[in-house]
Amino acid sequence: MTQSEVGEVIGTDDRTYRKYENGEVKLSGIRLQILADFFGVPANEIDLKVRKE
């Protein structure tokens, strides 16, 4: 999948998603869970920085 397609899944654009991947911006817990559900994996297996809400 492209960064743009994954961004759409979590409700953001490819530029912001790229920042999540690079650790420039922390992913919210809600978006992390959406991403985990989409890929069918536990949230703790996704290797992105997470912001506590």
Coordinates of C-alpha atoms in Angstrom, one line a residue:
M1 CA 0.0 0.0 0.0
T2 CA 1.1 3.6 -0.6
Q3 CA 1.5 6.1 2.2
S4 CA -1.5 7.9 0.7
E5 CA -3.7 4.8 0.9
V6 CA -2.7 4.1 4.5
G7 CA -3.2 7.8 5.3
E8 CA -6.8 7.5 4.0
V9 CA -7.4 4.5 6.3
I10 CA -6.5 6.5 9.4
G11 CA -8.0 9.8 8.2
T12 CA -5.0 11.8 7.2
D13 CA -2.9 12.6 4.1
D14 CA 0.3 10.9 2.8
R15 CA 2.5 13.8 4.0
T16 CA 1.3 13.5 7.6
Y17 CA 1.5 9.7 7.5
R18 CA 5.1 9.9 6.3
K19 CA 5.8 12.1 9.3
Y20 CA 4.4 9.3 11.5
E21 CA 6.6 6.7 9.9
N22 CA 9.7 9.0 10.3
G23 CA 8.9 9.7 13.9
E24 CA 8.5 13.5 13.3
V25 CA 4.9 13.4 14.5
K26 CA 3.5 11.0 17.1
L27 CA 0.5 8.9 16.2
S28 CA -2.5 9.2 18.4
G29 CA -3.8 6.1 20.2
I30 CA -7.1 6.2 18.2
R31 CA -5.3 6.3 14.9
L32 CA -2.9 3.6 16.0
Q33 CA -5.9 1.3 16.9
I34 CA -7.5 2.0 13.5
L35 CA -4.3 1.1 11.8
A36 CA -3.9 -2.1 13.8
D37 CA -7.5 -3.1 13.1
F38 CA -7.0 -2.5 9.4
F39 CA -3.9 -4.7 9.2
G40 CA -5.3 -7.3 11.7
V41 CA -2.5 -7.0 14.1
P42 CA -2.2 -6.0 17.8
A43 CA -1.5 -2.3 18.2
N44 CA 1.8 -3.0 20.1
E45 CA 3.2 -4.7 16.9
I46 CA 3.0 -1.4 15.0
D47 CA 6.4 0.3 15.1
L48 CA 5.4 4.0 15.1
K49 CA 5.7 6.6 17.9
V50 CA 2.5 6.9 19.8
R51 CA 1.2 9.9 21.6
K52 CA -0.6 9.3 24.9
E53 CA -4.0 11.0 25.0

